[in-house]
Short mmCIF file of N, CA and C in Angstrom, two decimals:
data_model
loop_
_atom_site.label_atom_id
_atom_site.label_comp_id
_atom_site.label_asym_id
_atom_site.label_seq_id
_atom_site.Cartn_x
_atom_site.Cartn_y
_atom_site.Cartn_z
N UNK H 261 -37.15 31.71 19.00
CA UNK H 261 -35.93 32.22 18.17
C UNK H 261 -34.65 32.63 19.06
N UNK H 262 -34.97 32.86 20.44
CA UNK H 262 -34.00 33.30 21.00
C UNK H 262 -32.86 32.35 21.44
N UNK H 263 -33.38 30.92 21.52
CA UNK H 263 -32.63 29.69 21.83
C UNK H 263 -31.74 29.29 21.02
N UNK H 264 -32.16 29.81 19.49
CA UNK H 264 -31.24 29.32 18.40
C UNK H 264 -29.64 29.51 18.59
N UNK H 265 -29.35 30.83 18.65
CA UNK H 265 -27.86 31.10 18.86
C UNK H 265 -27.09 30.19 19.94
N UNK H 266 -27.73 29.83 21.19
CA UNK H 266 -27.38 29.23 22.18
C UNK H 266 -27.66 27.49 21.93
N UNK H 267 -28.33 27.23 20.81
CA UNK H 267 -28.07 25.62 20.47
C UNK H 267 -27.10 25.91 19.36
N UNK H 268 -26.98 26.62 18.77
CA UNK H 268 -25.89 26.64 17.90
C UNK H 268 -24.64 26.75 18.42
N UNK H 269 -24.52 27.33 19.86
CA UNK H 269 -22.99 27.40 20.45
C UNK H 269 -22.81 26.16 21.22
N UNK H 270 -23.85 25.73 21.61
CA UNK H 270 -23.80 24.50 22.76
C UNK H 270 -23.23 23.14 21.66
N UNK H 271 -23.76 23.20 20.58
CA UNK H 271 -23.50 21.95 19.52
C UNK H 271 -21.78 22.52 18.81
N UNK H 272 -21.87 23.47 19.18
CA UNK H 272 -20.34 23.86 18.40
C UNK H 272 -19.39 23.46 19.81
N UNK H 273 -19.88 23.42 20.98
CA UNK H 273 -18.88 23.11 22.16
C UNK H 273 -19.07 21.75 22.05
N UNK H 274 -20.10 20.95 21.88
CA UNK H 274 -19.94 19.44 22.03
C UNK H 274 -18.89 18.83 20.87
N UNK H 275 -19.10 19.39 19.51
CA UNK H 275 -18.40 19.07 18.48
C UNK H 275 -16.71 19.28 18.70
N UNK H 276 -16.42 20.57 19.67
CA UNK H 276 -15.03 20.82 19.59
C UNK H 276 -14.34 19.60 20.83
N UNK H 277 -15.57 19.47 21.99
CA UNK H 277 -14.93 18.50 23.03
C UNK H 277 -14.88 16.90 22.64
N UNK H 278 -15.68 16.73 21.52
CA UNK H 278 -15.34 15.24 21.35
C UNK H 278 -14.11 14.70 20.62
N UNK H 279 -13.53 13.81 21.47
CA UNK H 279 -12.50 13.19 21.31
C UNK H 279 -12.53 12.59 19.75
N UNK H 280 -11.23 12.70 19.38
CA UNK H 280 -10.66 12.01 17.80
C UNK H 280 -10.79 10.49 17.88
N UNK H 281 -11.16 10.01 16.95
CA UNK H 281 -11.27 8.57 16.74
C UNK H 281 -9.72 7.96 16.94
N UNK H 282 -9.73 6.73 17.61
CA UNK H 282 -8.50 6.13 17.87
C UNK H 282 -8.47 4.96 17.27
N UNK H 283 -7.46 4.47 16.21
CA UNK H 283 -7.80 3.03 15.76
C UNK H 283 -7.28 2.01 16.52
N UNK H 284 -8.12 1.03 16.72
CA UNK H 284 -7.42 -0.48 17.57
C UNK H 284 -5.94 -1.02 16.86
N UNK H 285 -5.23 -1.05 17.46
CA UNK H 285 -3.89 -1.66 17.04
C UNK H 285 -4.32 -2.93 16.44
N UNK H 286 -3.90 -3.36 15.37
CA UNK H 286 -3.89 -4.49 14.73
C UNK H 286 -3.82 -4.26 13.08
N UNK H 287 -4.34 -5.59 12.58
CA UNK H 287 -4.27 -5.69 10.83
C UNK H 287 -5.10 -5.51 10.37
N UNK H 288 -5.23 -4.49 9.36
CA UNK H 288 -6.35 -3.86 8.45
C UNK H 288 -6.08 -4.15 6.95
N UNK H 289 -7.01 -4.32 6.32
CA UNK H 289 -6.88 -4.61 4.81
C UNK H 289 -8.14 -3.76 3.99
N UNK H 290 -7.35 -3.66 2.89
CA UNK H 290 -8.37 -3.01 1.77
C UNK H 290 -7.93 -3.93 0.77
N UNK H 291 -9.72 -3.92 -0.15
CA UNK H 291 -9.54 -4.49 -1.38
C UNK H 291 -10.29 -3.57 -2.34
N UNK H 292 -9.99 -2.24 -1.86
CA UNK H 292 -10.43 -1.14 -3.13
C UNK H 292 -9.67 -1.25 -4.40
N UNK H 293 -8.38 -1.79 -4.40
CA UNK H 293 -7.64 -1.51 -5.64
C UNK H 293 -7.63 -2.80 -6.47
N UNK H 294 -8.56 -3.97 -6.47
CA UNK H 294 -8.99 -4.97 -6.94
C UNK H 294 -8.30 -6.39 -6.50
N UNK H 295 -7.22 -6.17 -5.48
CA UNK H 295 -6.53 -7.10 -4.76
C UNK H 295 -6.43 -6.51 -3.40
N UNK H 296 -6.20 -7.44 -2.33
CA UNK H 296 -6.16 -7.36 -1.05
C UNK H 296 -4.91 -6.73 -0.59
N UNK H 297 -4.72 -5.56 0.37
CA UNK H 297 -3.81 -4.84 0.37
C UNK H 297 -3.53 -5.12 2.08
N UNK H 298 -2.72 -5.62 2.93
CA UNK H 298 -2.93 -5.49 4.29
C UNK H 298 -1.45 -5.01 4.74
N UNK H 299 -1.94 -4.20 6.06
CA UNK H 299 -1.07 -3.37 6.83
C UNK H 299 -1.24 -3.40 8.37
N UNK H 300 -0.15 -3.07 9.36
CA UNK H 300 -0.43 -3.53 10.19
C UNK H 300 -0.30 -1.72 10.94
N UNK H 301 -1.32 -1.91 11.70
CA UNK H 301 -1.47 -0.10 12.51
C UNK H 301 -1.14 0.26 14.06
N UNK H 302 -0.44 0.67 14.08
CA UNK H 302 -0.57 1.29 15.60
C UNK H 302 -0.81 2.73 15.93
N UNK H 303 -1.84 3.22 16.71
CA UNK H 303 -2.12 4.70 16.74
C UNK H 303 -1.90 4.47 18.27
N UNK H 304 -1.14 5.87 18.50
CA UNK H 304 -0.78 6.22 19.95
C UNK H 304 -0.60 7.72 19.80
N UNK H 305 -1.46 8.45 20.77
CA UNK H 305 -1.59 9.84 20.93
C UNK H 305 -2.15 10.35 19.21
N UNK H 306 -1.19 11.44 18.73
CA UNK H 306 -1.44 12.13 17.23
C UNK H 306 -0.73 11.36 16.53
N UNK H 307 -0.22 10.27 16.70
CA UNK H 307 0.70 9.39 15.68
C UNK H 307 0.23 8.15 15.23
N UNK H 308 0.16 7.57 14.13
CA UNK H 308 -0.30 6.35 13.70
C UNK H 308 1.23 6.02 12.63
N UNK H 309 1.41 4.83 13.13
CA UNK H 309 2.62 3.98 12.52
C UNK H 309 1.84 2.83 11.55
N UNK H 310 1.93 2.93 10.11
CA UNK H 310 1.52 2.14 9.06
C UNK H 310 2.87 1.18 8.95
N UNK H 311 2.75 0.13 9.17
CA UNK H 311 3.88 -0.95 8.75
C UNK H 311 3.19 -1.76 7.39
N UNK H 312 3.65 -1.52 6.29
CA UNK H 312 3.63 -2.29 5.05
C UNK H 312 4.52 -3.43 4.99
N UNK H 313 4.43 -4.12 3.94
CA UNK H 313 4.95 -5.20 3.58
C UNK H 313 6.11 -4.94 3.32
N UNK H 314 6.81 -3.90 3.00
CA UNK H 314 8.01 -3.42 2.49
C UNK H 314 8.69 -2.21 2.96
N UNK H 315 7.69 -1.36 4.03
CA UNK H 315 8.15 -0.33 4.39
C UNK H 315 7.22 0.43 5.90
N UNK H 316 7.66 1.00 6.51
CA UNK H 316 7.03 1.54 7.58
C UNK H 316 7.39 2.85 7.42
N UNK H 317 5.41 3.72 7.74
CA UNK H 317 5.43 4.98 7.63
C UNK H 317 5.04 5.59 8.56
N UNK H 318 5.48 6.72 9.27
CA UNK H 318 4.77 7.29 10.15
C UNK H 318 3.65 8.56 9.83
N UNK H 319 2.85 8.62 10.52
CA UNK H 319 1.75 10.06 10.29
C UNK H 319 1.43 10.73 11.64
N UNK H 320 1.14 11.87 11.34
CA UNK H 320 0.91 12.89 12.54
C UNK H 320 -0.22 13.79 12.42
N UNK H 321 -1.01 14.11 13.40
CA UNK H 321 -2.05 14.55 13.44
C UNK H 321 -1.90 16.01 14.18
N UNK H 322 -2.41 17.36 13.26
CA UNK H 322 -2.50 18.28 14.43
C UNK H 322 -3.77 18.58 15.24
N UNK H 323 -4.35 17.70 15.10
CA UNK H 323 -5.77 17.58 15.80
C UNK H 323 -6.79 17.09 14.62
N UNK H 324 -7.76 16.64 14.95
CA UNK H 324 -8.77 15.93 14.19
C UNK H 324 -8.66 14.49 13.76
N UNK H 325 -9.35 14.13 12.67
CA UNK H 325 -9.22 12.91 12.31
C UNK H 325 -8.02 12.78 11.08
N UNK H 326 -7.54 13.58 10.61
CA UNK H 326 -6.35 13.91 9.71
C UNK H 326 -5.02 13.34 10.00
N UNK H 327 -4.43 12.65 8.99
CA UNK H 327 -2.81 12.46 9.49
C UNK H 327 -2.28 12.76 8.37
N UNK H 328 -1.15 13.57 8.59
CA UNK H 328 -0.03 13.33 7.16
C UNK H 328 1.19 12.75 7.31
N UNK H 329 1.68 12.12 6.60
CA UNK H 329 3.21 11.35 6.60
C UNK H 329 4.11 12.56 7.11
N UNK H 330 4.60 12.29 7.93
CA UNK H 330 5.71 12.92 8.62
C UNK H 330 7.02 13.45 8.12
N UNK H 331 7.51 12.63 6.78
CA UNK H 331 8.33 12.96 5.92
C UNK H 331 7.96 13.92 5.00
N UNK H 332 8.39 15.41 4.90
CA UNK H 332 7.81 16.50 3.91
C UNK H 332 7.79 16.02 2.47
N UNK H 333 8.63 14.81 2.22
CA UNK H 333 8.53 14.50 0.68
C UNK H 333 7.33 13.72 0.48
N UNK H 334 6.73 13.28 1.50
CA UNK H 334 5.34 12.51 1.06
C UNK H 334 4.36 13.08 2.18
N UNK H 335 4.38 14.57 1.97
CA UNK H 335 3.18 15.21 3.13
C UNK H 335 2.30 15.19 2.39
N UNK H 336 1.93 14.61 1.27
CA UNK H 336 0.46 14.67 0.65
C UNK H 336 -0.18 13.33 0.51
N UNK H 337 0.57 12.46 1.44
CA UNK H 337 -0.34 11.28 1.69
C UNK H 337 -0.88 11.12 3.00
N UNK H 338 -2.13 10.74 3.13
CA UNK H 338 -2.73 10.98 4.70
C UNK H 338 -3.54 9.58 4.79
N UNK H 339 -3.86 9.44 6.37
CA UNK H 339 -4.70 8.59 6.44
C UNK H 339 -5.93 9.21 7.54
N UNK H 340 -6.91 8.99 7.04
CA UNK H 340 -8.26 9.71 7.66
C UNK H 340 -9.24 8.85 8.22
N UNK H 341 -8.99 8.69 9.73
CA UNK H 341 -9.48 8.01 10.78
C UNK H 341 -11.03 8.28 10.56
N UNK H 342 -12.11 7.07 10.43
CA UNK H 342 -13.34 7.23 10.38
C UNK H 342 -14.19 6.52 11.59
N UNK H 343 -13.43 5.66 12.25
CA UNK H 343 -13.82 5.01 13.25
C UNK H 343 -12.63 4.35 13.80
N UNK H 344 -13.31 3.45 15.09
CA UNK H 344 -11.95 2.65 15.69
C UNK H 344 -11.51 1.82 14.86
N UNK H 345 -12.12 1.36 14.05
CA UNK H 345 -12.17 0.26 12.91
C UNK H 345 -11.98 0.42 11.63
N UNK H 346 -11.95 1.52 11.35
CA UNK H 346 -11.79 1.85 9.72
C UNK H 346 -11.08 3.39 9.56
N UNK H 347 -10.43 3.04 8.41
CA UNK H 347 -9.48 4.54 7.87
C UNK H 347 -9.46 4.57 6.39
N UNK H 348 -9.24 6.07 5.87
CA UNK H 348 -9.02 5.82 4.57
C UNK H 348 -7.53 6.40 4.44
N UNK H 349 -6.59 5.61 3.67
CA UNK H 349 -5.24 6.09 3.17
C UNK H 349 -5.51 6.45 1.67
N UNK H 350 -4.71 7.29 1.45
CA UNK H 350 -4.77 8.14 0.25
C UNK H 350 -3.93 9.30 0.04
N UNK H 351 -3.76 10.00 -1.18
CA UNK H 351 -3.13 11.12 -1.67
C UNK H 351 -4.07 12.27 -1.89
N UNK H 352 -3.64 13.39 -1.04
CA UNK H 352 -4.17 14.74 -1.84
C UNK H 352 -4.34 14.64 -3.04
N UNK H 353 -5.42 15.40 -3.66
CA UNK H 353 -5.60 15.24 -5.35
C UNK H 353 -5.99 13.98 -5.63
N UNK H 354 -5.94 12.81 -5.09
CA UNK H 354 -5.83 11.55 -5.73
C UNK H 354 -6.82 10.54 -4.85
N UNK H 355 -6.88 9.40 -5.12
CA UNK H 355 -7.80 8.46 -4.87
C UNK H 355 -7.53 8.08 -3.45
N UNK H 356 -8.42 7.16 -2.58
CA UNK H 356 -8.14 6.91 -1.37
C UNK H 356 -8.92 5.68 -1.05
N UNK H 357 -8.19 4.54 -0.27
CA UNK H 357 -8.92 3.41 -0.05
C UNK H 357 -9.29 3.01 1.03
N UNK H 358 -10.32 2.12 1.44
CA UNK H 358 -10.80 2.02 2.55
C UNK H 358 -9.97 1.07 3.23
N UNK H 359 -9.69 0.94 4.56
CA UNK H 359 -9.16 0.21 5.45
C UNK H 359 -9.77 -0.25 6.67
N UNK H 360 -10.18 -1.74 6.64
CA UNK H 360 -10.98 -2.36 7.71
C UNK H 360 -10.18 -3.26 8.54
N UNK H 361 -10.35 -2.96 9.72
CA UNK H 361 -9.62 -3.89 11.05
C UNK H 361 -9.98 -5.28 10.62
N UNK H 362 -9.17 -5.93 10.87
CA UNK H 362 -9.03 -7.47 10.71
C UNK H 362 -8.88 -8.48 11.85
N UNK H 363 -8.03 -7.82 12.42
CA UNK H 363 -7.83 -8.81 13.83
C UNK H 363 -6.78 -7.73 14.57
N UNK H 364 -6.18 -8.02 15.91
CA UNK H 364 -5.28 -7.88 16.73
C UNK H 364 -4.00 -7.91 17.02
N UNK H 365 -3.61 -8.50 15.89
CA UNK H 365 -2.24 -9.04 15.66
C UNK H 365 -1.59 -7.94 15.06
N UNK H 366 -0.71 -7.20 15.92
CA UNK H 366 0.38 -6.38 15.21
C UNK H 366 1.86 -6.71 15.07
N UNK H 367 1.90 -8.04 14.83
CA UNK H 367 3.36 -8.59 14.57
C UNK H 367 3.42 -8.88 12.85
N UNK H 368 3.99 -7.77 12.31
CA UNK H 368 3.78 -7.70 10.94
C UNK H 368 4.52 -8.69 10.07
N UNK H 369 5.56 -9.35 10.73
CA UNK H 369 6.34 -10.73 10.56
C UNK H 369 5.40 -11.89 10.44
N UNK H 370 4.56 -11.70 11.29
CA UNK H 370 3.22 -13.03 11.42
C UNK H 370 2.18 -12.71 10.13
N UNK H 371 2.04 -11.41 10.06
CA UNK H 371 0.45 -11.36 9.51
C UNK H 371 0.75 -10.74 7.88
N UNK H 372 1.89 -10.06 7.76
CA UNK H 372 2.16 -9.61 6.36
C UNK H 372 2.89 -10.15 5.47
N UNK H 373 2.45 -10.14 4.28
CA UNK H 373 3.42 -11.04 3.09
C UNK H 373 4.87 -10.68 3.29
N UNK H 374 5.92 -11.22 3.04
CA UNK H 374 7.21 -10.77 3.34
C UNK H 374 7.80 -9.74 2.59
N UNK H 375 7.42 -9.00 1.47
CA UNK H 375 7.81 -7.85 0.91
C UNK H 375 9.25 -8.11 0.43
N UNK H 376 9.55 -6.80 -0.18
CA UNK H 376 10.94 -6.89 -1.00
C UNK H 376 11.99 -7.27 0.11
N UNK H 377 11.94 -7.10 1.09
CA UNK H 377 13.04 -7.47 2.23
C UNK H 377 13.34 -8.62 2.36
N UNK H 378 12.67 -9.58 1.84
CA UNK H 378 13.00 -11.15 2.09
C UNK H 378 12.56 -11.58 0.81
N UNK H 379 13.07 -10.93 -0.29
CA UNK H 379 12.83 -11.65 -1.64
C UNK H 379 13.92 -11.66 -2.63
N UNK H 380 14.58 -13.12 -2.41
CA UNK H 380 15.84 -12.95 -3.17
C UNK H 380 15.91 -12.95 -4.83
N UNK H 381 14.98 -13.20 -5.45
CA UNK H 381 14.55 -12.83 -6.63
C UNK H 381 14.51 -11.43 -7.11
N UNK H 382 13.76 -10.80 -6.13
CA UNK H 382 14.04 -9.28 -6.51
C UNK H 382 15.22 -8.79 -6.55
N UNK H 383 15.98 -9.49 -5.32
CA UNK H 383 17.71 -8.88 -5.36
C UNK H 383 18.30 -9.02 -6.47
N UNK H 384 18.12 -10.56 -6.88
CA UNK H 384 19.14 -10.81 -8.30
C UNK H 384 18.38 -10.29 -9.29
N UNK H 385 17.59 -9.69 -9.60
CA UNK H 385 17.10 -8.86 -11.07
C UNK H 385 17.32 -7.51 -10.72
N UNK H 386 17.25 -7.13 -9.19
CA UNK H 386 17.90 -5.67 -9.23
C UNK H 386 19.53 -5.86 -9.91
N UNK H 387 20.38 -6.72 -8.84
CA UNK H 387 21.58 -6.68 -9.40
C UNK H 387 21.85 -6.91 -10.88
N UNK H 388 21.09 -7.46 -11.84
CA UNK H 388 21.59 -7.86 -12.72
C UNK H 388 20.92 -6.55 -13.88
N UNK H 389 20.10 -5.58 -13.62
CA UNK H 389 19.44 -4.61 -14.04
C UNK H 389 20.78 -3.29 -13.79
N UNK H 390 21.41 -3.89 -12.87
CA UNK H 390 22.27 -2.69 -12.60
C UNK H 390 23.80 -2.87 -13.16
N UNK H 391 23.70 -4.14 -13.33
CA UNK H 391 25.22 -4.88 -14.16
C UNK H 391 25.28 -5.08 -15.54
N UNK H 392 23.98 -5.64 -16.06
CA UNK H 392 24.03 -6.35 -17.20
C UNK H 392 23.06 -4.98 -18.17
N UNK H 393 23.74 -4.25 -18.87
CA UNK H 393 22.94 -3.14 -19.47
C UNK H 393 22.32 -3.19 -20.53
N UNK H 394 22.97 -4.15 -21.35
CA UNK H 394 22.13 -4.46 -22.66
C UNK H 394 20.53 -5.32 -22.14
N UNK H 395 20.32 -5.84 -21.54
CA UNK H 395 19.12 -6.24 -20.93
C UNK H 395 18.51 -5.77 -19.54
N UNK H 396 19.04 -4.67 -19.26
CA UNK H 396 18.59 -4.03 -18.02
C UNK H 396 16.96 -3.65 -18.02
N UNK H 397 16.28 -3.39 -19.00
CA UNK H 397 14.76 -3.40 -19.09
C UNK H 397 14.21 -4.33 -18.53
N UNK H 398 14.61 -5.24 -19.26
CA UNK H 398 14.22 -6.79 -19.03
C UNK H 398 13.93 -7.13 -17.76
N UNK H 399 15.36 -7.27 -17.12
CA UNK H 399 15.73 -7.14 -15.70
C UNK H 399 14.75 -6.64 -14.57
N UNK H 400 14.57 -5.12 -15.19
CA UNK H 400 13.72 -4.33 -14.04
C UNK H 400 12.35 -4.82 -14.15
N UNK H 401 11.75 -5.09 -15.19
CA UNK H 401 10.22 -5.77 -15.46
C UNK H 401 10.15 -7.16 -14.40
N UNK H 402 11.50 -7.79 -14.77
CA UNK H 402 11.37 -9.25 -14.03
C UNK H 402 11.38 -8.99 -12.52
N UNK H 403 12.29 -8.19 -12.06
CA UNK H 403 12.10 -7.60 -10.78
C UNK H 403 11.16 -7.09 -10.16
N UNK H 404 10.28 -6.20 -10.96
CA UNK H 404 8.96 -5.79 -10.69
C UNK H 404 8.13 -6.95 -10.23
N UNK H 405 8.14 -8.05 -11.17
CA UNK H 405 7.19 -8.99 -10.82
C UNK H 405 7.65 -9.97 -9.43
N UNK H 406 8.78 -10.03 -9.27
CA UNK H 406 9.20 -10.71 -8.37
C UNK H 406 8.89 -9.90 -7.07
N UNK H 407 8.96 -8.60 -7.01
CA UNK H 407 8.56 -7.74 -5.89
C UNK H 407 6.88 -7.86 -5.75
N UNK H 408 6.28 -7.99 -6.77
CA UNK H 408 4.75 -8.36 -6.82
C UNK H 408 4.61 -9.70 -6.26
N UNK H 409 5.10 -10.87 -6.84
CA UNK H 409 4.97 -11.89 -5.65
C UNK H 409 5.58 -12.00 -4.67
N UNK H 410 6.21 -11.06 -3.97
CA UNK H 410 6.90 -11.51 -2.53
C UNK H 410 5.74 -10.29 -1.52
N UNK H 411 5.21 -9.48 -2.48
CA UNK H 411 4.44 -8.37 -1.40
C UNK H 411 2.97 -8.91 -1.68
N UNK H 412 2.09 -8.94 -2.62
CA UNK H 412 0.84 -9.29 -2.91
C UNK H 412 0.43 -10.98 -2.44
N UNK H 413 -0.79 -10.87 -2.32
CA UNK H 413 -1.22 -12.47 -2.36
C UNK H 413 -2.17 -12.82 -2.79
N UNK H 414 -3.10 -11.82 -3.49
CA UNK H 414 -4.18 -12.26 -4.13
C UNK H 414 -4.55 -11.32 -5.09
N UNK H 415 -4.87 -11.90 -6.43
CA UNK H 415 -5.33 -11.17 -7.53
C UNK H 415 -3.98 -10.69 -8.24
N UNK H 416 -2.77 -11.65 -7.98
CA UNK H 416 -1.63 -11.42 -8.43
C UNK H 416 -1.25 -10.79 -10.10
N UNK H 417 -2.12 -11.32 -11.20
CA UNK H 417 -2.16 -11.12 -12.06
C UNK H 417 -2.59 -9.56 -12.56
N UNK H 418 -3.44 -8.73 -11.67
CA UNK H 418 -3.41 -7.48 -12.08
C UNK H 418 -2.07 -6.78 -11.99
N UNK H 419 -0.78 -7.20 -11.52
CA UNK H 419 0.42 -6.88 -11.28
C UNK H 419 1.15 -7.48 -12.77
N UNK H 420 0.80 -8.70 -12.70
CA UNK H 420 1.72 -9.46 -13.68
C UNK H 420 1.49 -9.19 -14.99
N UNK H 421 0.40 -9.04 -15.12
CA UNK H 421 -0.16 -8.60 -16.91
C UNK H 421 0.44 -7.49 -17.33
N UNK H 422 0.41 -6.61 -16.84
CA UNK H 422 1.27 -5.35 -17.58
C UNK H 422 2.86 -5.53 -17.90
N UNK H 423 3.22 -6.23 -16.84
CA UNK H 423 4.92 -6.64 -16.95
C UNK H 423 5.33 -7.65 -17.94
N UNK H 424 4.15 -8.53 -17.99
CA UNK H 424 4.34 -9.59 -19.15
C UNK H 424 4.18 -9.25 -20.53
N UNK H 425 3.19 -8.08 -20.65
CA UNK H 425 2.86 -7.35 -21.85
C UNK H 425 4.49 -6.65 -22.57
N UNK H 426 4.89 -6.05 -21.20
CA UNK H 426 6.06 -5.23 -21.43
C UNK H 426 7.21 -5.99 -21.67
N UNK H 427 7.14 -7.23 -21.29
CA UNK H 427 8.54 -8.00 -21.66
C UNK H 427 8.09 -8.72 -22.96
N UNK H 428 7.25 -9.22 -23.33
CA UNK H 428 6.70 -9.90 -24.53
C UNK H 428 7.09 -8.76 -25.37
N UNK H 429 7.11 -7.66 -25.46
CA UNK H 429 7.24 -6.44 -26.30
C UNK H 429 8.67 -6.17 -26.71
N UNK H 430 9.58 -6.53 -25.75
CA UNK H 430 11.03 -6.35 -25.78
C UNK H 430 11.60 -7.57 -26.14
N UNK H 431 11.19 -8.52 -25.63
CA UNK H 431 11.80 -10.06 -26.04
C UNK H 431 12.17 -9.96 -27.65
N UNK H 432 13.19 -10.86 -27.67
CA UNK H 432 13.41 -11.33 -29.08
C UNK H 432 12.70 -12.35 -29.15
N UNK H 433 12.10 -13.48 -28.14
CA UNK H 433 11.26 -14.71 -28.67
C UNK H 433 10.31 -14.18 -27.45
N UNK H 434 9.19 -13.81 -28.02
CA UNK H 434 8.09 -13.61 -27.03
C UNK H 434 7.22 -14.91 -26.67
N UNK H 435 7.77 -15.90 -27.06
CA UNK H 435 7.00 -17.42 -26.39
C UNK H 435 7.80 -17.74 -25.25
N UNK H 436 9.13 -17.03 -24.82
CA UNK H 436 9.78 -17.59 -23.69
C UNK H 436 9.83 -16.16 -22.96
N UNK H 437 9.46 -16.67 -21.46
CA UNK H 437 9.75 -15.53 -20.61
C UNK H 437 11.24 -15.59 -20.02
N UNK H 438 12.00 -14.25 -19.83
CA UNK H 438 13.41 -14.48 -19.57
C UNK H 438 13.73 -14.41 -18.41
N UNK H 439 12.54 -14.56 -17.45
CA UNK H 439 12.70 -15.05 -15.99
C UNK H 439 11.81 -15.82 -15.53
N UNK H 440 11.89 -17.10 -16.03
CA UNK H 440 10.93 -17.93 -15.79
C UNK H 440 11.12 -18.61 -14.16
N UNK H 441 12.24 -18.19 -13.28
CA UNK H 441 12.32 -18.35 -11.97
C UNK H 441 11.22 -17.57 -11.04
N UNK H 442 10.44 -16.35 -11.91
CA UNK H 442 9.37 -15.45 -11.05
C UNK H 442 8.06 -15.76 -12.00
N UNK H 443 8.14 -15.41 -13.29
CA UNK H 443 6.89 -15.80 -13.97
C UNK H 443 6.93 -17.27 -14.81
N UNK H 444 5.82 -17.87 -14.20
CA UNK H 444 5.81 -19.38 -14.86
C UNK H 444 5.22 -19.36 -16.08
N UNK H 445 5.43 -20.21 -16.83
CA UNK H 445 5.26 -20.27 -18.19
C UNK H 445 3.80 -20.20 -18.36
N UNK H 446 2.93 -20.90 -17.51
CA UNK H 446 1.44 -20.70 -17.47
C UNK H 446 0.97 -19.19 -17.31
N UNK H 447 1.64 -18.38 -16.16
CA UNK H 447 1.43 -17.06 -16.15
C UNK H 447 1.82 -16.36 -17.54
N UNK H 448 2.94 -16.56 -18.10
CA UNK H 448 3.32 -16.25 -19.56
C UNK H 448 2.20 -16.18 -20.66
N UNK H 449 1.78 -17.51 -20.61
CA UNK H 449 1.02 -17.96 -21.87
C UNK H 449 -0.38 -17.19 -21.61
N UNK H 450 -0.81 -16.86 -20.34
CA UNK H 450 -2.27 -16.54 -20.18
C UNK H 450 -2.46 -15.15 -20.56
N UNK H 451 -1.30 -14.19 -20.90
CA UNK H 451 -1.53 -13.25 -21.35
C UNK H 451 -1.30 -12.70 -22.74
N UNK H 452 -2.18 -12.33 -23.72
CA UNK H 452 -1.72 -12.59 -25.20
C UNK H 452 -0.87 -11.24 -25.32
N UNK H 453 -0.13 -11.12 -26.38
CA UNK H 453 1.05 -10.01 -26.96
C UNK H 453 0.14 -9.15 -27.61
N UNK H 454 0.09 -7.77 -27.07
CA UNK H 454 -0.43 -6.84 -27.65
C UNK H 454 -0.07 -6.51 -29.11
#
């Protein structure tokens, strides 16, 4: 019985002394959302840099395995490191997705889809949405479809289906897509109008 407090104290000391997990630098992917999403991670000290197809985010920890977005506007977003090859990304009071190490390549241009920064059709429909006010809503949906095609590589219809439904709902002729350079006729026809 006299050893119990000493044992609790020793376990507490060992727990405090354990270093936090450090993620291997490289490419990580998650399929938790019904499609594969890939990011590049660099973990240095108490900071994690998370490069996505269309942005780079910085997270910081004050100790432990929880890292929070450095921008106060996005401080509710986190990365929770669970091993040197796995982490969860999520939002407080929201869902989280498991990301798993895929390889050591940290060159985002080589391993990530091009994203919105290199997406001329997105730029085209963004411009139209700002200048053609009569059809701005359609151009926003077309731009969102272009961004999805520039950003995601598998299960693309998860993104396109709600956009096609919305476009069909506002189109004068629901048999014709207003942005065939983004949404193919086969993709358009595969989604029934609600």
